[in-house]
PDB file of C-alpha atoms in Angstrom:
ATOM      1  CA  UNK A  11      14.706  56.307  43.438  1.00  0.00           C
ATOM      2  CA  UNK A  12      15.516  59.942  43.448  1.00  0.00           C
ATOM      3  CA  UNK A  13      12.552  62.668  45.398  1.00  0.00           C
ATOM      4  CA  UNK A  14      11.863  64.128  41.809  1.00  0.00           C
ATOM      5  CA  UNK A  15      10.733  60.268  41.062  1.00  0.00           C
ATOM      6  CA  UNK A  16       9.290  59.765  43.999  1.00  0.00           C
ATOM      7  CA  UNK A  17       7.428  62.776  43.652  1.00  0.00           C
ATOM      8  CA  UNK A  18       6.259  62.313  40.672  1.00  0.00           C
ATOM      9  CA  UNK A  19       5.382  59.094  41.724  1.00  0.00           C
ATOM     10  CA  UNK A  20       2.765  60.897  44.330  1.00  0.00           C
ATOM     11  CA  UNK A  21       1.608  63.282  42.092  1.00  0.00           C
ATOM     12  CA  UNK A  22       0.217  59.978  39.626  1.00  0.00           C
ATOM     13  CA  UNK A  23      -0.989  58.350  43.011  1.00  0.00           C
ATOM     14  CA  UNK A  24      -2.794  61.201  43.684  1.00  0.00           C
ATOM     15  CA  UNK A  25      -4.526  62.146  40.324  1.00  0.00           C
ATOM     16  CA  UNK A  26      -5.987  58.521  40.715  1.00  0.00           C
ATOM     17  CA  UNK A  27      -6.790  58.374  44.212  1.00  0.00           C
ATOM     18  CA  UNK A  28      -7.257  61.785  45.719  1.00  0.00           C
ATOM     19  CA  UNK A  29     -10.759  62.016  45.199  1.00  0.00           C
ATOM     20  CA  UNK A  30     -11.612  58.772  47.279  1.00  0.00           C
ATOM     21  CA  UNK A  31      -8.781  59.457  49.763  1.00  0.00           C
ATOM     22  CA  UNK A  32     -11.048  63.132  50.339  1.00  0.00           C
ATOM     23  CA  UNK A  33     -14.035  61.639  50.115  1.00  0.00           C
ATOM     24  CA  UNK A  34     -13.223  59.502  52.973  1.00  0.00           C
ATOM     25  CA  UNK A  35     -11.601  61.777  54.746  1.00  0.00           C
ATOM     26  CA  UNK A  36     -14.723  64.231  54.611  1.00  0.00           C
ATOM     27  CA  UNK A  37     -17.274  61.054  55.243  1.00  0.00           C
ATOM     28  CA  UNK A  38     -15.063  60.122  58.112  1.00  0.00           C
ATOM     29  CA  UNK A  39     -14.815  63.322  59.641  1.00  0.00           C
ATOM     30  CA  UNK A  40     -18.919  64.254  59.327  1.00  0.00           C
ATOM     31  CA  UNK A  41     -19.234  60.656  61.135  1.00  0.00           C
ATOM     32  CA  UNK A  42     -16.704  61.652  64.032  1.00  0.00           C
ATOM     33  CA  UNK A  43     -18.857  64.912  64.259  1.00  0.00           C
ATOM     34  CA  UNK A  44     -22.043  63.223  64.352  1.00  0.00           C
ATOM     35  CA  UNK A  45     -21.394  61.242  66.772  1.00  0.00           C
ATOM     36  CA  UNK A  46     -20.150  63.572  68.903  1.00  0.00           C
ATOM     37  CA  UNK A  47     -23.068  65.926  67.823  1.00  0.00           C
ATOM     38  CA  UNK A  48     -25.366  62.984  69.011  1.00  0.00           C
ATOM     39  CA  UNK A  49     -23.224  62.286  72.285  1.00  0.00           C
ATOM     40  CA  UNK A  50     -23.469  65.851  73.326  1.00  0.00           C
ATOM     41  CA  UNK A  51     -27.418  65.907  72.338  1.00  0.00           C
ATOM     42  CA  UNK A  52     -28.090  62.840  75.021  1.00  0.00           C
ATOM     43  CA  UNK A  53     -26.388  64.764  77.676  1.00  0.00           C
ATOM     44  CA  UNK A  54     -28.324  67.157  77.125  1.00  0.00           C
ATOM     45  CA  UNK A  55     -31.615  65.500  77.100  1.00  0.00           C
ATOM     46  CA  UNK A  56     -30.088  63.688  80.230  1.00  0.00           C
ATOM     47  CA  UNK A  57     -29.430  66.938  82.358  1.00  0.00           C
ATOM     48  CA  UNK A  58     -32.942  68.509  81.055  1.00  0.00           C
ATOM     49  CA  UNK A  59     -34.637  65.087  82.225  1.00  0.00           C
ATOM     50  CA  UNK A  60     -32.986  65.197  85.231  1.00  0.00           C
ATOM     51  CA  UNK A  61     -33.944  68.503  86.144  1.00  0.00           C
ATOM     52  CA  UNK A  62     -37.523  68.155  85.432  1.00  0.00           C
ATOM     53  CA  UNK A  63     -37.875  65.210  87.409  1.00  0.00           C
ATOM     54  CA  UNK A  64     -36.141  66.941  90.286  1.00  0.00           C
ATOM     55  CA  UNK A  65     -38.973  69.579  89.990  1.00  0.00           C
ATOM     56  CA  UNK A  66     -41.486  66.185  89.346  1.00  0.00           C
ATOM     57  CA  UNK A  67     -40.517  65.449  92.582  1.00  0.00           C
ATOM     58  CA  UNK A  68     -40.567  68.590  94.613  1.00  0.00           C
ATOM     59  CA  UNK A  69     -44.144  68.499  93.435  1.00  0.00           C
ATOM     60  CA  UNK A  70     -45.243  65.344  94.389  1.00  0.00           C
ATOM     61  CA  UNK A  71     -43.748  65.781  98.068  1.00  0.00           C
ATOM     62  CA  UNK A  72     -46.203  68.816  98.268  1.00  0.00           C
ATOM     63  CA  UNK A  73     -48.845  67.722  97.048  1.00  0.00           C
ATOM     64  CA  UNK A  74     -49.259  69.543  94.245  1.00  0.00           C
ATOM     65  CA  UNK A  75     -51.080  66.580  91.867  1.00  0.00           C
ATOM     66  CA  UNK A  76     -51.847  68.785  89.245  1.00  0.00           C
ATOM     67  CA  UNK A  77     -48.727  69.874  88.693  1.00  0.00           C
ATOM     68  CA  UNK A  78     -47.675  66.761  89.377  1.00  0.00           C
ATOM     69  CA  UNK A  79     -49.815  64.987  86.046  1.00  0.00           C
ATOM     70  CA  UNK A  80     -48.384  67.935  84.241  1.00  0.00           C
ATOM     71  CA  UNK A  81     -44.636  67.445  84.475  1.00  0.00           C
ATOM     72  CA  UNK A  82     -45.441  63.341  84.694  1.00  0.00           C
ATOM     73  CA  UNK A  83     -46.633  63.340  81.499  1.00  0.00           C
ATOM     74  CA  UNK A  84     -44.299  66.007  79.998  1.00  0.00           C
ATOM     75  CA  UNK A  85     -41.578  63.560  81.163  1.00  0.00           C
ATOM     76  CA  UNK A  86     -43.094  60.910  79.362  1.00  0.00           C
ATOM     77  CA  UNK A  87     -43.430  62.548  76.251  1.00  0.00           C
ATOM     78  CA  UNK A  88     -40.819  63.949  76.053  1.00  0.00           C
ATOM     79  CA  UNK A  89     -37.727  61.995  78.223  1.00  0.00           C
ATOM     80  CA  UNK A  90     -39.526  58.329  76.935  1.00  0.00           C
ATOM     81  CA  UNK A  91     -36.182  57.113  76.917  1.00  0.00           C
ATOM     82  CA  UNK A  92     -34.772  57.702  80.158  1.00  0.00           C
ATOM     83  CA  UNK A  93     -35.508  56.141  83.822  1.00  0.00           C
ATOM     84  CA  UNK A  94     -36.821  59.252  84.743  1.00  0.00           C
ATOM     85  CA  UNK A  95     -40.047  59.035  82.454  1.00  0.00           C
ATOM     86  CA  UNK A  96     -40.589  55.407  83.940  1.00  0.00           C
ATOM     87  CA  UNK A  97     -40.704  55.909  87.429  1.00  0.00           C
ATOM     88  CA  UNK A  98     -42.885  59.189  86.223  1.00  0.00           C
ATOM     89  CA  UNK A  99     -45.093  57.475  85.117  1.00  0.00           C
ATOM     90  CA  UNK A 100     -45.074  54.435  87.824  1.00  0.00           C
ATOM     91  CA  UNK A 101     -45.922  57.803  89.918  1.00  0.00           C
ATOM     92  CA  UNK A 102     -48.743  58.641  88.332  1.00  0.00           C
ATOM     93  CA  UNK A 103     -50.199  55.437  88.107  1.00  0.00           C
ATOM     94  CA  UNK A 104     -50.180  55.561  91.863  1.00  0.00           C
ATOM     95  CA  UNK A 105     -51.753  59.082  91.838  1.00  0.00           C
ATOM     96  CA  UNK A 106     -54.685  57.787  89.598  1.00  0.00           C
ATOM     97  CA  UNK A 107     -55.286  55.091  92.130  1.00  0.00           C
ATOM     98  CA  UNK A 108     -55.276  56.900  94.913  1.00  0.00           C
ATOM     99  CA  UNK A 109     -57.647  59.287  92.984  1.00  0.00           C
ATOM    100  CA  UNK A 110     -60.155  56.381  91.851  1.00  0.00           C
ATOM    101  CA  UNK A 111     -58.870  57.040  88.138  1.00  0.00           C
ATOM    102  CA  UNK A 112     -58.339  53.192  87.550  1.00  0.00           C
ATOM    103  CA  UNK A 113     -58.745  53.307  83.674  1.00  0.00           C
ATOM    104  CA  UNK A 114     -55.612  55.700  83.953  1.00  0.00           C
ATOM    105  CA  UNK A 115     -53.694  53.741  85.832  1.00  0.00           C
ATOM    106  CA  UNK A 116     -53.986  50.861  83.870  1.00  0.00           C
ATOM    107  CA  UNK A 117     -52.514  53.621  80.976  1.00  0.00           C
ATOM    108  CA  UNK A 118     -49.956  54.387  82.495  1.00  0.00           C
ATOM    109  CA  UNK A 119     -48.396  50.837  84.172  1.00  0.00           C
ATOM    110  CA  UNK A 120     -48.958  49.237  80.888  1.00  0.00           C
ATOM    111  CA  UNK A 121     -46.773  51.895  79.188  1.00  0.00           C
ATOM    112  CA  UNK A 122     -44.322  50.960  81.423  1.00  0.00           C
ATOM    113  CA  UNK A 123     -44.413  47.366  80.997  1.00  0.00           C
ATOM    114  CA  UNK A 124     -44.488  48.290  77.262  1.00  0.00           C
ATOM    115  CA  UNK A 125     -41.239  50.778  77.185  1.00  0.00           C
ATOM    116  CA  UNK A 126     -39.223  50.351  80.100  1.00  0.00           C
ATOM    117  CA  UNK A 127     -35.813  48.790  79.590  1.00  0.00           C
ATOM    118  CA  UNK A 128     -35.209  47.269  82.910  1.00  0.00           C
ATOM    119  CA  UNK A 129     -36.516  44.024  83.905  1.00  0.00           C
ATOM    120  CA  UNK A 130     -37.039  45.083  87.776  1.00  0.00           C
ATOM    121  CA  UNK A 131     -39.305  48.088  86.482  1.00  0.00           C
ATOM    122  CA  UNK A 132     -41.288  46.360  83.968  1.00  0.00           C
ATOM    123  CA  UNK A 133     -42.245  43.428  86.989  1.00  0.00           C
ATOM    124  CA  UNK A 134     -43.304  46.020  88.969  1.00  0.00           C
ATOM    125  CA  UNK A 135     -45.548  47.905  86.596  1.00  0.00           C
ATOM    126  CA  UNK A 136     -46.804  44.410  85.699  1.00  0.00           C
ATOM    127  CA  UNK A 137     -47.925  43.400  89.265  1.00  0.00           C
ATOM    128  CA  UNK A 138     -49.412  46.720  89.743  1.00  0.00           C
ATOM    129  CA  UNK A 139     -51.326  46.227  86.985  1.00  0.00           C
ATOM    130  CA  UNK A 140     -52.802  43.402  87.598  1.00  0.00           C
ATOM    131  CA  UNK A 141     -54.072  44.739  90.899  1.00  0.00           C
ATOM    132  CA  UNK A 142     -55.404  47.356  88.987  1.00  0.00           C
ATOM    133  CA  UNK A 143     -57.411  45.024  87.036  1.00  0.00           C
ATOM    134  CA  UNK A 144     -58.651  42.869  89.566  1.00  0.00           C
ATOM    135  CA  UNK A 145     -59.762  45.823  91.468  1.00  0.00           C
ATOM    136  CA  UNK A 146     -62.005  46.529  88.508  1.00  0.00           C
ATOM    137  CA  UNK A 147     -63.588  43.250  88.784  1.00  0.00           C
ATOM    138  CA  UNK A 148     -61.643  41.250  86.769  1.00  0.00           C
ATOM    139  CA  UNK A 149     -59.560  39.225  88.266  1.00  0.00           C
ATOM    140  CA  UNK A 150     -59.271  36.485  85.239  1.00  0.00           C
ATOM    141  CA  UNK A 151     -57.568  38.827  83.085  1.00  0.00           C
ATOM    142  CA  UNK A 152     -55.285  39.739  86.273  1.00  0.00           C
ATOM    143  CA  UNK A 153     -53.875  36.147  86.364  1.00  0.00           C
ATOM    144  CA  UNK A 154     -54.051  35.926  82.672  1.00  0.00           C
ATOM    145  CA  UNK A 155     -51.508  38.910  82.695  1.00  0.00           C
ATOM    146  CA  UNK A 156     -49.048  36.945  84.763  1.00  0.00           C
ATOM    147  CA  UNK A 157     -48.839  33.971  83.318  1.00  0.00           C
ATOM    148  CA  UNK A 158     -46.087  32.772  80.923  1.00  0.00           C
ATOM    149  CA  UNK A 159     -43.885  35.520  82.632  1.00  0.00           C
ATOM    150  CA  UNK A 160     -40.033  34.576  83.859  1.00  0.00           C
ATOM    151  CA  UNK A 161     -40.363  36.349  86.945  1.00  0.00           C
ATOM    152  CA  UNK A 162     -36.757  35.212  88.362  1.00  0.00           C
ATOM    153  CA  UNK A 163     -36.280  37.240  91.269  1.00  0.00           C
ATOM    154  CA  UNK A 164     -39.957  38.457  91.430  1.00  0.00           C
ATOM    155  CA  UNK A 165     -40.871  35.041  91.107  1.00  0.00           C
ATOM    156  CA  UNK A 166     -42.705  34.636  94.520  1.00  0.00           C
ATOM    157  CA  UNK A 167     -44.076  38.668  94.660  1.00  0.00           C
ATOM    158  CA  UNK A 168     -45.905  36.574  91.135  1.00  0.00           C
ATOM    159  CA  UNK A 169     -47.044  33.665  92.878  1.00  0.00           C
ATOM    160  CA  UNK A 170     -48.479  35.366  95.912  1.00  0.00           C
ATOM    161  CA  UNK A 171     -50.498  37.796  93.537  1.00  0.00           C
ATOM    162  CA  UNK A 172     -51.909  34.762  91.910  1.00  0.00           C
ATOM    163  CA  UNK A 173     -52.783  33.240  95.057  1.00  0.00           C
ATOM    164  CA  UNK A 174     -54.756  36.250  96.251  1.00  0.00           C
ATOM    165  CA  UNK A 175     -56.214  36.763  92.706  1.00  0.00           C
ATOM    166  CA  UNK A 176     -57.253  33.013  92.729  1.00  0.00           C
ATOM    167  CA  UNK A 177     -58.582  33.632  96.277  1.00  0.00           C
ATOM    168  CA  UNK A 178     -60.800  36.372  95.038  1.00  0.00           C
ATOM    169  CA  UNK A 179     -62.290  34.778  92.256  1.00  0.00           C
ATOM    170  CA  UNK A 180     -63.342  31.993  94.811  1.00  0.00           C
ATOM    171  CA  UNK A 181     -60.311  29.501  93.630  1.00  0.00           C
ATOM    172  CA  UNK A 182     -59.669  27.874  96.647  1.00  0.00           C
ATOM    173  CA  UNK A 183     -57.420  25.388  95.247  1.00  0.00           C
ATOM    174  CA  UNK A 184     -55.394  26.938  93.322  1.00  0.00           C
ATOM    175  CA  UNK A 185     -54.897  29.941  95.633  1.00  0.00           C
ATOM    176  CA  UNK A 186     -53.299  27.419  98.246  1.00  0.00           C
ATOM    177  CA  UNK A 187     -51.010  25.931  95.557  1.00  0.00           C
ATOM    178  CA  UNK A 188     -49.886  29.577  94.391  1.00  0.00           C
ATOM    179  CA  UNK A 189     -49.217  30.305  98.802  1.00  0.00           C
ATOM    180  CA  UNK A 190     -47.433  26.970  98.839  1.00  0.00           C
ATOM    181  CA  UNK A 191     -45.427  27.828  95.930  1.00  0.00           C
ATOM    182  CA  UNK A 192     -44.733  30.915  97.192  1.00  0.00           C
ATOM    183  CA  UNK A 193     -43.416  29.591 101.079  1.00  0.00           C
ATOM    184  CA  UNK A 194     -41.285  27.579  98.991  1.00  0.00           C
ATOM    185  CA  UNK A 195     -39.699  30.400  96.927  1.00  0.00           C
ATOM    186  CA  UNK A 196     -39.776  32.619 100.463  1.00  0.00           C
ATOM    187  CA  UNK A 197     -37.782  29.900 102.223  1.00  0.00           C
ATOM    188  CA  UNK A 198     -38.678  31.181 105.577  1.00  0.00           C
ATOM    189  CA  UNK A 199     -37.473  34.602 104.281  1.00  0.00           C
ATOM    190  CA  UNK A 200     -38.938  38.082 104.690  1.00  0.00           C
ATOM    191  CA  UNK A 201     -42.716  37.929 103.981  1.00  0.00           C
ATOM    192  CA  UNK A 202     -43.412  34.040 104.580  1.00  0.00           C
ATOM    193  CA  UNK A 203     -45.492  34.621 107.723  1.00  0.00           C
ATOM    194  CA  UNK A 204     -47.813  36.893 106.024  1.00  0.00           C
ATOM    195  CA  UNK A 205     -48.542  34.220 103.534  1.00  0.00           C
ATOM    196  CA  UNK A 206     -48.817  31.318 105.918  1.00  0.00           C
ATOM    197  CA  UNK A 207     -51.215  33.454 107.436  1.00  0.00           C
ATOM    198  CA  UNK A 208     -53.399  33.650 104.180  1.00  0.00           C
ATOM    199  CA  UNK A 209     -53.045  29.903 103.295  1.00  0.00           C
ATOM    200  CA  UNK A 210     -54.318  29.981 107.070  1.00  0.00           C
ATOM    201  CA  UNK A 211     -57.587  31.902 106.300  1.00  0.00           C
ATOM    202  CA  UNK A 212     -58.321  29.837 103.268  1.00  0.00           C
ATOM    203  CA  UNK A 213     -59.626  27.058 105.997  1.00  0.00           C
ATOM    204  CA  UNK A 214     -58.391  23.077 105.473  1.00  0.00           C
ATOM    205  CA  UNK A 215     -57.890  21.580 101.777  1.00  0.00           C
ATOM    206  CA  UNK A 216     -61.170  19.530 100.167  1.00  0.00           C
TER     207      UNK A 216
END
């Protein structure tokens, strides 16, 4: 075949397929931009998160709580899906304790529980908020809150809770099988003594 034929053999090619071969080209290209476009939009929500909760933080080693709620929840609504709004608002759950402000609290760890993306987080707001609860005089719905859970690691920071919510709503019983459960998970590790020393106080079984 000769370049005039195979030329001309293009030229047909092309008068059937150019205008898919350019409208992929031109669908493939927007994608490679929009990703990028979206890449370069999560850095900077990453580096604006990051800077806030530097500020978040500078605050709340000063003392200043009420600029402290204000860039907590600006983090939150605005940075909901980085690390930096959880532990914003695991911050401010504390502040609203330590203020009284338990109805808050229980806002705040529950959107945690609710939105966080790692396990370890979402445990912690969890057992927090159960305290919260049972501090407001309900400690039923406390243990309700952590049952059915696969704690895995926090498996025995679970059990003790139960054991002292169990204790509080007069469960003797069952708050010594929660401690024993929990010595076993412990295995004479870090934090054992302190619950022998509960299963202790709760006086001799029957």
């Amino acid at each position: 075949m000769t370049d005039e034929d195979q030329l001309e053999d293009f030229k047909k090619w092309w008068q059937r397929n150019g205008r898919s071969v350019t409208t992929g080209a031109v669908i493939g290209l927007a994608a490679v931009l929009g990703l990028r476009a979206w890449w370069n939009y999560q850095e900077r929500q990453r580096e604006s998160a990051s800077t806030e909760y530097e500020q978040f933080q500078s605050d709340f080693a000063q003392g200043n709580i009420e600029s402290v709620l204000k860039r907590g929840n600006y983090l939150i609504e605005n940075y909901s899906g980085t690390p930096y709004a959880v532990i914003a608002a695991l911050t401010l759950a504390k502040v609203h304790v330590d203020h009284g402000e338990l109805p808050a609290a229980k806002q705040q760890l529950q959107w945690v529980v609710d939105k966080a993306k790692e396990p370890e987080l979402v445990h912690i707001a969890r057992l927090r908020l159960a305290r919260v609860i049972a501090a407001e005089g309900d400690p039923a719905a406390a243990i309700k809150l952590l049952e059915g859970v696969d704690a895995g690691a926090f498996a025995a920071s679970y059990d003790e809770l139960k054991g002292d919510l169990y204790a509080a709503a007069g469960d003797r019983d069952k708050a010594r099988a929660a401690y024993h459960k929990t010595i076993t998970e412990l295995n004479a590790g870090a934090g054992s003594d302190l619950v022998q020393m509960k299963l202790d106080d709760l006086g001799a079984e029957g």
